[in-house]
PDB file of N, CA and C in Angstrom:
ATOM      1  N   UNK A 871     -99.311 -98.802  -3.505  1.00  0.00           N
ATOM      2  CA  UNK A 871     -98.441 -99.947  -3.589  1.00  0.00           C
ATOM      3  C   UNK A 871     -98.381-100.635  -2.228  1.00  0.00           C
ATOM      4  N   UNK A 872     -98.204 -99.808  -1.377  1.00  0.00           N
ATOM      5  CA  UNK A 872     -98.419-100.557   0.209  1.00  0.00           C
ATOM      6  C   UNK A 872     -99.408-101.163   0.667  1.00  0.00           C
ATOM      7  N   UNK A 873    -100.367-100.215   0.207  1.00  0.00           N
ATOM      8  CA  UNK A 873    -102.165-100.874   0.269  1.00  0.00           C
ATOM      9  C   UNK A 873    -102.233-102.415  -0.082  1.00  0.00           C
ATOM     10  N   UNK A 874    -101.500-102.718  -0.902  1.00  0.00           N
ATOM     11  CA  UNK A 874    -101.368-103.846  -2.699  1.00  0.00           C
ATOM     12  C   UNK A 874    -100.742-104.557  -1.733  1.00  0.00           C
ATOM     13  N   UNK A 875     -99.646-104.471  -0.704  1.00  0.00           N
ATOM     14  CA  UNK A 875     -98.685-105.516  -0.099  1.00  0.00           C
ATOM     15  C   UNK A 875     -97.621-106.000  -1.453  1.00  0.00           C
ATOM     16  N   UNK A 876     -97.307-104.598  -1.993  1.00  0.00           N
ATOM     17  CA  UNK A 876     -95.997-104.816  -3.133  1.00  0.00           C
ATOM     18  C   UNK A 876     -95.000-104.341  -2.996  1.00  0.00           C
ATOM     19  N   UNK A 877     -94.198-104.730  -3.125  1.00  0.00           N
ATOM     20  CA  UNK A 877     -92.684-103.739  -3.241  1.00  0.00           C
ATOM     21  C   UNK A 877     -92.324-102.345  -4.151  1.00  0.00           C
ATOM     22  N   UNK A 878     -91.912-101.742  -3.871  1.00  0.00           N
ATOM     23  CA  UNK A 878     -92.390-100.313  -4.516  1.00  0.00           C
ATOM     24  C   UNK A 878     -90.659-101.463  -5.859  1.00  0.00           C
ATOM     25  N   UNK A 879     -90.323-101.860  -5.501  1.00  0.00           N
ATOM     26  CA  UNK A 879     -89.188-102.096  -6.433  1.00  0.00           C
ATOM     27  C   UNK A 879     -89.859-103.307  -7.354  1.00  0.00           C
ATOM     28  N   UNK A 880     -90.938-103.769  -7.198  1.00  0.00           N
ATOM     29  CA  UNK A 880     -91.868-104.711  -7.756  1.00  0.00           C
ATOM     30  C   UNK A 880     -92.722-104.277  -8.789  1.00  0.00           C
ATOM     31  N   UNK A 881     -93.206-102.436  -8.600  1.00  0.00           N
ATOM     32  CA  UNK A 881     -93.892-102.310  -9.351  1.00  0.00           C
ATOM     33  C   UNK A 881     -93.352-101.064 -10.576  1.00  0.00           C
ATOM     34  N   UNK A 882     -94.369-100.685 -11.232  1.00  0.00           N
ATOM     35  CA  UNK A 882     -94.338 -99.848 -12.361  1.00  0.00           C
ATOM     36  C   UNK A 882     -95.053 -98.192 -12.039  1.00  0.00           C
ATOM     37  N   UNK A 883     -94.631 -97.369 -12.499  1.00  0.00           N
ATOM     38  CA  UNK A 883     -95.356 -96.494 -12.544  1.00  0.00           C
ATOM     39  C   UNK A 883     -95.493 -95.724 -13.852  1.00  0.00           C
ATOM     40  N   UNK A 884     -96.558 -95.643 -14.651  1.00  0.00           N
ATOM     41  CA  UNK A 884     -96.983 -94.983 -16.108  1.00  0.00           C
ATOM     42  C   UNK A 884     -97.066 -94.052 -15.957  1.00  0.00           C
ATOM     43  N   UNK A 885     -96.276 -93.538 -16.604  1.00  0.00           N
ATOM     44  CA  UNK A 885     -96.866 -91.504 -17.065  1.00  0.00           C
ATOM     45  C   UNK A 885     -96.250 -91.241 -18.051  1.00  0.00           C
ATOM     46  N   UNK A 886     -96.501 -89.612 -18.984  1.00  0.00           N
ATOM     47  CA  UNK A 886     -95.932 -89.243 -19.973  1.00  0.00           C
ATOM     48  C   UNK A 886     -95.145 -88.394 -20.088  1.00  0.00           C
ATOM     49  N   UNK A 887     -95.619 -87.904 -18.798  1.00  0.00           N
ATOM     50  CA  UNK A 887     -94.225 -85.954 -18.552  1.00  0.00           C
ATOM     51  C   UNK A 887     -92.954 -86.873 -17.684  1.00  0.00           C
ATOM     52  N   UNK A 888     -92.074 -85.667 -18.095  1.00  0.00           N
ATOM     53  CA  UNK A 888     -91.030 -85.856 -17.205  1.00  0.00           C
ATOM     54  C   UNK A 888     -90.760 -85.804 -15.568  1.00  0.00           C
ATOM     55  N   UNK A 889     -92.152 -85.361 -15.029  1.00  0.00           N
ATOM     56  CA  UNK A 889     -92.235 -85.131 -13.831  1.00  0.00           C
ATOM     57  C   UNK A 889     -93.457 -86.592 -13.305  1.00  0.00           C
ATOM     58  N   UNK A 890     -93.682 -86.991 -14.037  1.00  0.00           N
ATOM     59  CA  UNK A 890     -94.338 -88.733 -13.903  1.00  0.00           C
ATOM     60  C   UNK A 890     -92.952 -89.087 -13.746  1.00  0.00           C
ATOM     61  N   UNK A 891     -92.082 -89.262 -14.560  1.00  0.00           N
ATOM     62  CA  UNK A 891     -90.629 -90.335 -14.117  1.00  0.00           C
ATOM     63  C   UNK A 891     -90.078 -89.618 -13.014  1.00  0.00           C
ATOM     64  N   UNK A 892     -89.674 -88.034 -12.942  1.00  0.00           N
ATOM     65  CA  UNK A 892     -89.255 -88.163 -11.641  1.00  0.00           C
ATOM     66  C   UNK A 892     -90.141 -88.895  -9.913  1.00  0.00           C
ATOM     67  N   UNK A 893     -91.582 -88.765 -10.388  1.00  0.00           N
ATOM     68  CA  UNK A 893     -92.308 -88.929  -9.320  1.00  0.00           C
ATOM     69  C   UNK A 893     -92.017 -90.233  -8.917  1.00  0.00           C
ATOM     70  N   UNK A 894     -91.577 -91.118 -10.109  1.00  0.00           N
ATOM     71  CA  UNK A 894     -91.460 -92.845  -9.377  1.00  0.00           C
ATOM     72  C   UNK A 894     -90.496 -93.235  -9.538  1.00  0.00           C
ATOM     73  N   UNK A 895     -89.135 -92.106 -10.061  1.00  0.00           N
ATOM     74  CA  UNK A 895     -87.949 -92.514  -9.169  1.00  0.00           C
ATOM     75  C   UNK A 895     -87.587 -92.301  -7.792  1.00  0.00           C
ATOM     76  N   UNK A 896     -88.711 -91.213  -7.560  1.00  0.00           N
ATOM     77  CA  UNK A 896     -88.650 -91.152  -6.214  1.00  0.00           C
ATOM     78  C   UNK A 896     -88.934 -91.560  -5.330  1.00  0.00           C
ATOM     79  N   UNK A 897     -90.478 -92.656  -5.845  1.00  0.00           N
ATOM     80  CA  UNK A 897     -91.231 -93.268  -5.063  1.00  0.00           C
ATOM     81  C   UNK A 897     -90.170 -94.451  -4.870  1.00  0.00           C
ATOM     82  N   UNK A 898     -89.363 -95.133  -5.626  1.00  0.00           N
ATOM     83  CA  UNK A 898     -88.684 -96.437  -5.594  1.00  0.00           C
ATOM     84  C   UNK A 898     -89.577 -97.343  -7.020  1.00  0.00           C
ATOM     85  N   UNK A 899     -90.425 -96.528  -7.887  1.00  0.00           N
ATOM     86  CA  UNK A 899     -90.845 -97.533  -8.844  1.00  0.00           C
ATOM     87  C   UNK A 899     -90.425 -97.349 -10.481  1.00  0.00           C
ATOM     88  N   UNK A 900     -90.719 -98.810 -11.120  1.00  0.00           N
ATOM     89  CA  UNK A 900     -90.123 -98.929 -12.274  1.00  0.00           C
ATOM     90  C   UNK A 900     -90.512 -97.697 -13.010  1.00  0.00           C
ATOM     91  N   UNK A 901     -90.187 -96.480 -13.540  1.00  0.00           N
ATOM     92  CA  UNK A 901     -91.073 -95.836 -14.419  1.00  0.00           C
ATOM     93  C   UNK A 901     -90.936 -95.970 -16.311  1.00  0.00           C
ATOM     94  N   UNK A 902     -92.521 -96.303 -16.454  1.00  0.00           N
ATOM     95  CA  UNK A 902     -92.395 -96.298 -17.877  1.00  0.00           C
ATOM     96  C   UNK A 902     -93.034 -94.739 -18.436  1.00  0.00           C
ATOM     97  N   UNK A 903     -92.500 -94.723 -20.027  1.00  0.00           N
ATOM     98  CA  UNK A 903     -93.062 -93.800 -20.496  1.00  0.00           C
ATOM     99  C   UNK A 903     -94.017 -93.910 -21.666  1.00  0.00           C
ATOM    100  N   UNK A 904     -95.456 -93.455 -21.702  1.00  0.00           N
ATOM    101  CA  UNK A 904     -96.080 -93.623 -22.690  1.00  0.00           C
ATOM    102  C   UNK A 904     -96.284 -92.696 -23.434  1.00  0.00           C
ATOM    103  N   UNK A 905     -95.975 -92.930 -24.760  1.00  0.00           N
ATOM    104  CA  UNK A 905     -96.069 -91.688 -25.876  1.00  0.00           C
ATOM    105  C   UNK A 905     -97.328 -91.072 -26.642  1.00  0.00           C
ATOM    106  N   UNK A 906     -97.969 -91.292 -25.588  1.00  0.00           N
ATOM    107  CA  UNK A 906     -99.579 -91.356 -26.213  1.00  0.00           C
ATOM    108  C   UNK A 906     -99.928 -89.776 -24.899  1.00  0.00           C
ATOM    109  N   UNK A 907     -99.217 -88.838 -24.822  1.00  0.00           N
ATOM    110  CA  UNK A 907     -99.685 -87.826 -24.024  1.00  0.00           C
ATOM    111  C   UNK A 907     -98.531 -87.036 -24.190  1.00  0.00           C
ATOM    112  N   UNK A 908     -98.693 -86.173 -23.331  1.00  0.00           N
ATOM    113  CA  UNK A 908     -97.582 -85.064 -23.346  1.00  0.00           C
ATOM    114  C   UNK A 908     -96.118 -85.042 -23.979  1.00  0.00           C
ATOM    115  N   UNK A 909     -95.694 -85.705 -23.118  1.00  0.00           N
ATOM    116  CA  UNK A 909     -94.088 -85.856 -23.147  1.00  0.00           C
ATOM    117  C   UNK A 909     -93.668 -86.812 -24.629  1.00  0.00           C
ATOM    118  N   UNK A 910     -92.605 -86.785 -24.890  1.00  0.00           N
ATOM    119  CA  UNK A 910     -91.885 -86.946 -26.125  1.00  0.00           C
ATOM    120  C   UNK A 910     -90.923 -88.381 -25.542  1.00  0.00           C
ATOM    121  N   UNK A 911     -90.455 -88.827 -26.181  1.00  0.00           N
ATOM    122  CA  UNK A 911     -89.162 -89.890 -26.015  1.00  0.00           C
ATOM    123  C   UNK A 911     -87.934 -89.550 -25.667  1.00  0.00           C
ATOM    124  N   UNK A 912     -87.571 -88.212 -25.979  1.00  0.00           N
ATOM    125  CA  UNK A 912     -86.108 -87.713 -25.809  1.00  0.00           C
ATOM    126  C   UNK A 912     -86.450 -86.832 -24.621  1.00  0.00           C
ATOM    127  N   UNK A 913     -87.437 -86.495 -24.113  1.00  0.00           N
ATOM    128  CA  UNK A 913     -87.524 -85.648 -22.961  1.00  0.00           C
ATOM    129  C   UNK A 913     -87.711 -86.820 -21.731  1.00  0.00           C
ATOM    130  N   UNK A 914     -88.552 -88.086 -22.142  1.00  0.00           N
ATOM    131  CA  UNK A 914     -88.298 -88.500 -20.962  1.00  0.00           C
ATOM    132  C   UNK A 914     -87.342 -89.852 -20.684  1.00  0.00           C
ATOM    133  N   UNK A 915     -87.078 -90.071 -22.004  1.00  0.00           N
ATOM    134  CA  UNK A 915     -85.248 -90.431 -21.850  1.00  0.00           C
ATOM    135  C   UNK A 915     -84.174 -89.790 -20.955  1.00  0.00           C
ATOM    136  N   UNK A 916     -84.565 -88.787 -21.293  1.00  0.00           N
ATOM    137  CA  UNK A 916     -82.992 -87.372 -20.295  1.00  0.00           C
ATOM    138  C   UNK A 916     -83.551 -87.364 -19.073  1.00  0.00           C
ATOM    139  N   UNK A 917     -84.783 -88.031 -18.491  1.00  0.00           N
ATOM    140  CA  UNK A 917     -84.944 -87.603 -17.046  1.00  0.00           C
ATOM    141  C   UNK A 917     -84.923 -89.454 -16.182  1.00  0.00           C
ATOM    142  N   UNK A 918     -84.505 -90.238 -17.368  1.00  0.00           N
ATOM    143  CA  UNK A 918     -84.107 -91.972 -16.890  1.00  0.00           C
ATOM    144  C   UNK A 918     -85.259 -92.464 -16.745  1.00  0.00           C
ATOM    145  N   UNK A 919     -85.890 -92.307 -17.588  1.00  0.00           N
ATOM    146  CA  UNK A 919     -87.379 -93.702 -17.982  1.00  0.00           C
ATOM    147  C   UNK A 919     -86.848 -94.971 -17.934  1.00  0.00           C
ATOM    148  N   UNK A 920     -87.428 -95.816 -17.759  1.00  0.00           N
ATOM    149  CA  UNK A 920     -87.270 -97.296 -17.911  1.00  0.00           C
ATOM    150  C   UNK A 920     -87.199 -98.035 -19.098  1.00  0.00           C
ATOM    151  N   UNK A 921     -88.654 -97.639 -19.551  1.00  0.00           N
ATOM    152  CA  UNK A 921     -89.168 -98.693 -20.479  1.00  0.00           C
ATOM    153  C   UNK A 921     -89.950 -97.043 -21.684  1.00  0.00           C
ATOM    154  N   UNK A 922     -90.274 -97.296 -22.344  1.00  0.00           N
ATOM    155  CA  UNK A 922     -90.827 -96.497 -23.351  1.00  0.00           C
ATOM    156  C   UNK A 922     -91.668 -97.756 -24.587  1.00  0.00           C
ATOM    157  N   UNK A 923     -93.141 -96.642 -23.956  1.00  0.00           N
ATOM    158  CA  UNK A 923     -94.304 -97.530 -24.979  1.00  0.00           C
ATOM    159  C   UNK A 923     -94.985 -96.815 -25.835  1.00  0.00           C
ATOM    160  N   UNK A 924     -95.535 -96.941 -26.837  1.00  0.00           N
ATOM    161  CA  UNK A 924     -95.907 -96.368 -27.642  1.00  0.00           C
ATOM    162  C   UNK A 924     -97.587 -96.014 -27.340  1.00  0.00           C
ATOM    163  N   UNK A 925     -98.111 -97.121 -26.639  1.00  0.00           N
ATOM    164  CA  UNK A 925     -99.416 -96.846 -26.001  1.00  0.00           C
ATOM    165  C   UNK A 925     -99.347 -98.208 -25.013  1.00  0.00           C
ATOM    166  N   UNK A 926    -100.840 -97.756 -23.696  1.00  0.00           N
ATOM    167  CA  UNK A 926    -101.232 -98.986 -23.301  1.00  0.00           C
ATOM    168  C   UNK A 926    -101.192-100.301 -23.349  1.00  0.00           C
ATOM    169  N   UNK A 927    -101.669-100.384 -24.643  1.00  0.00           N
ATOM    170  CA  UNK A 927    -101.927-102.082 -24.894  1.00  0.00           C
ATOM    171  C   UNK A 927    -100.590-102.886 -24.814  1.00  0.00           C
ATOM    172  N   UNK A 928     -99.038-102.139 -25.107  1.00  0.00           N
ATOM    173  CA  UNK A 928     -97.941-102.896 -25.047  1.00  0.00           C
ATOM    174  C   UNK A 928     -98.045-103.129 -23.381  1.00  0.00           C
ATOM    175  N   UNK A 929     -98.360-102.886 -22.746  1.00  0.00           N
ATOM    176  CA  UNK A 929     -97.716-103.224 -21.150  1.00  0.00           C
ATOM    177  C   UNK A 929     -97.752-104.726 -20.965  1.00  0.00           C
ATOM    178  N   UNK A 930     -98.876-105.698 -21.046  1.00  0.00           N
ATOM    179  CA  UNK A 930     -99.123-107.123 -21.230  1.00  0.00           C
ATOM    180  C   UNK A 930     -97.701-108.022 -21.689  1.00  0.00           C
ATOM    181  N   UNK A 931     -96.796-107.284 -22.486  1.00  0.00           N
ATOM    182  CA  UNK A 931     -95.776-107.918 -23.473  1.00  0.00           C
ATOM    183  C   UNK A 931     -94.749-107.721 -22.763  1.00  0.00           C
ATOM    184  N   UNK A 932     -94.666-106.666 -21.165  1.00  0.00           N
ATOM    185  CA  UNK A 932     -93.464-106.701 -20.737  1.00  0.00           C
ATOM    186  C   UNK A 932     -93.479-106.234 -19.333  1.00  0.00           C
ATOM    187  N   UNK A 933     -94.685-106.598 -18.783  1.00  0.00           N
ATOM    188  CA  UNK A 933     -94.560-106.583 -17.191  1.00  0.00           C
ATOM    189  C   UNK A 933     -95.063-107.962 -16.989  1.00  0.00           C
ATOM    190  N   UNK A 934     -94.022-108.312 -15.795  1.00  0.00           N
ATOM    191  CA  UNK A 934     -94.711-110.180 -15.563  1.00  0.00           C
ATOM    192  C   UNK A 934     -95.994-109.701 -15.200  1.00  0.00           C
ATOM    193  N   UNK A 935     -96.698-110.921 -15.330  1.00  0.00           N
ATOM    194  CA  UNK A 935     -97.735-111.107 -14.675  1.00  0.00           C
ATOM    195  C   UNK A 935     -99.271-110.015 -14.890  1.00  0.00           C
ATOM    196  N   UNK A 936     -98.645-109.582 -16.060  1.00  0.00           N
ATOM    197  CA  UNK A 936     -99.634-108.033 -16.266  1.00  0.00           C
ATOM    198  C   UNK A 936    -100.666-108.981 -17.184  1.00  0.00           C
ATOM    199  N   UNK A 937    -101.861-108.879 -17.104  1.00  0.00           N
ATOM    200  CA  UNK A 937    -103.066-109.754 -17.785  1.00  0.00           C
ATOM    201  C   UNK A 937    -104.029-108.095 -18.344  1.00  0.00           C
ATOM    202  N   UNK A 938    -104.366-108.370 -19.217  1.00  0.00           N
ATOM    203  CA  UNK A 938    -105.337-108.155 -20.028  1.00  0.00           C
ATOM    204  C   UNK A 938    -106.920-108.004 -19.148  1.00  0.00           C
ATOM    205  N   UNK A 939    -107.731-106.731 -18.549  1.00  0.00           N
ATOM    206  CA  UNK A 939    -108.401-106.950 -17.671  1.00  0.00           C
ATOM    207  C   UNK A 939    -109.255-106.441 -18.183  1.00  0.00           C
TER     208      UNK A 939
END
């Protein structure tokens, strides 16, 4: 994210375990959860996910500026 010249409060971080959301509440980033791996919805609900996707392809529909690459 520093590399990027972004704000760690600017960006997102994807993962599916509960230890992906702790990792980017710690970092300072948005964390989403995708249900397409490990972790469940109610496990990474209880550890304060952000956003919860069902797969990849939703990210386009709800991060600004996220394009289709």
């Amino acid at each position: 994210v520093e590399r990027l010249g972004v704000a760690p409060s600017r960006a997102a971080y994807v993962g599916d375990t509960a230890v992906d959301v702790r990792a980017s509440r710690a970092a300072g980033l948005w964390p989403v959860g995708v249900l397409t791996g490990a972790g469940d919805g109610a496990s990474l609900a209880a550890v304060g996910v952000g956003r919860l996707v069902r797969d990849v392809a939703a990210y386009p529909e709800f991060l600004p500026g996220c394009t289709r690459g």
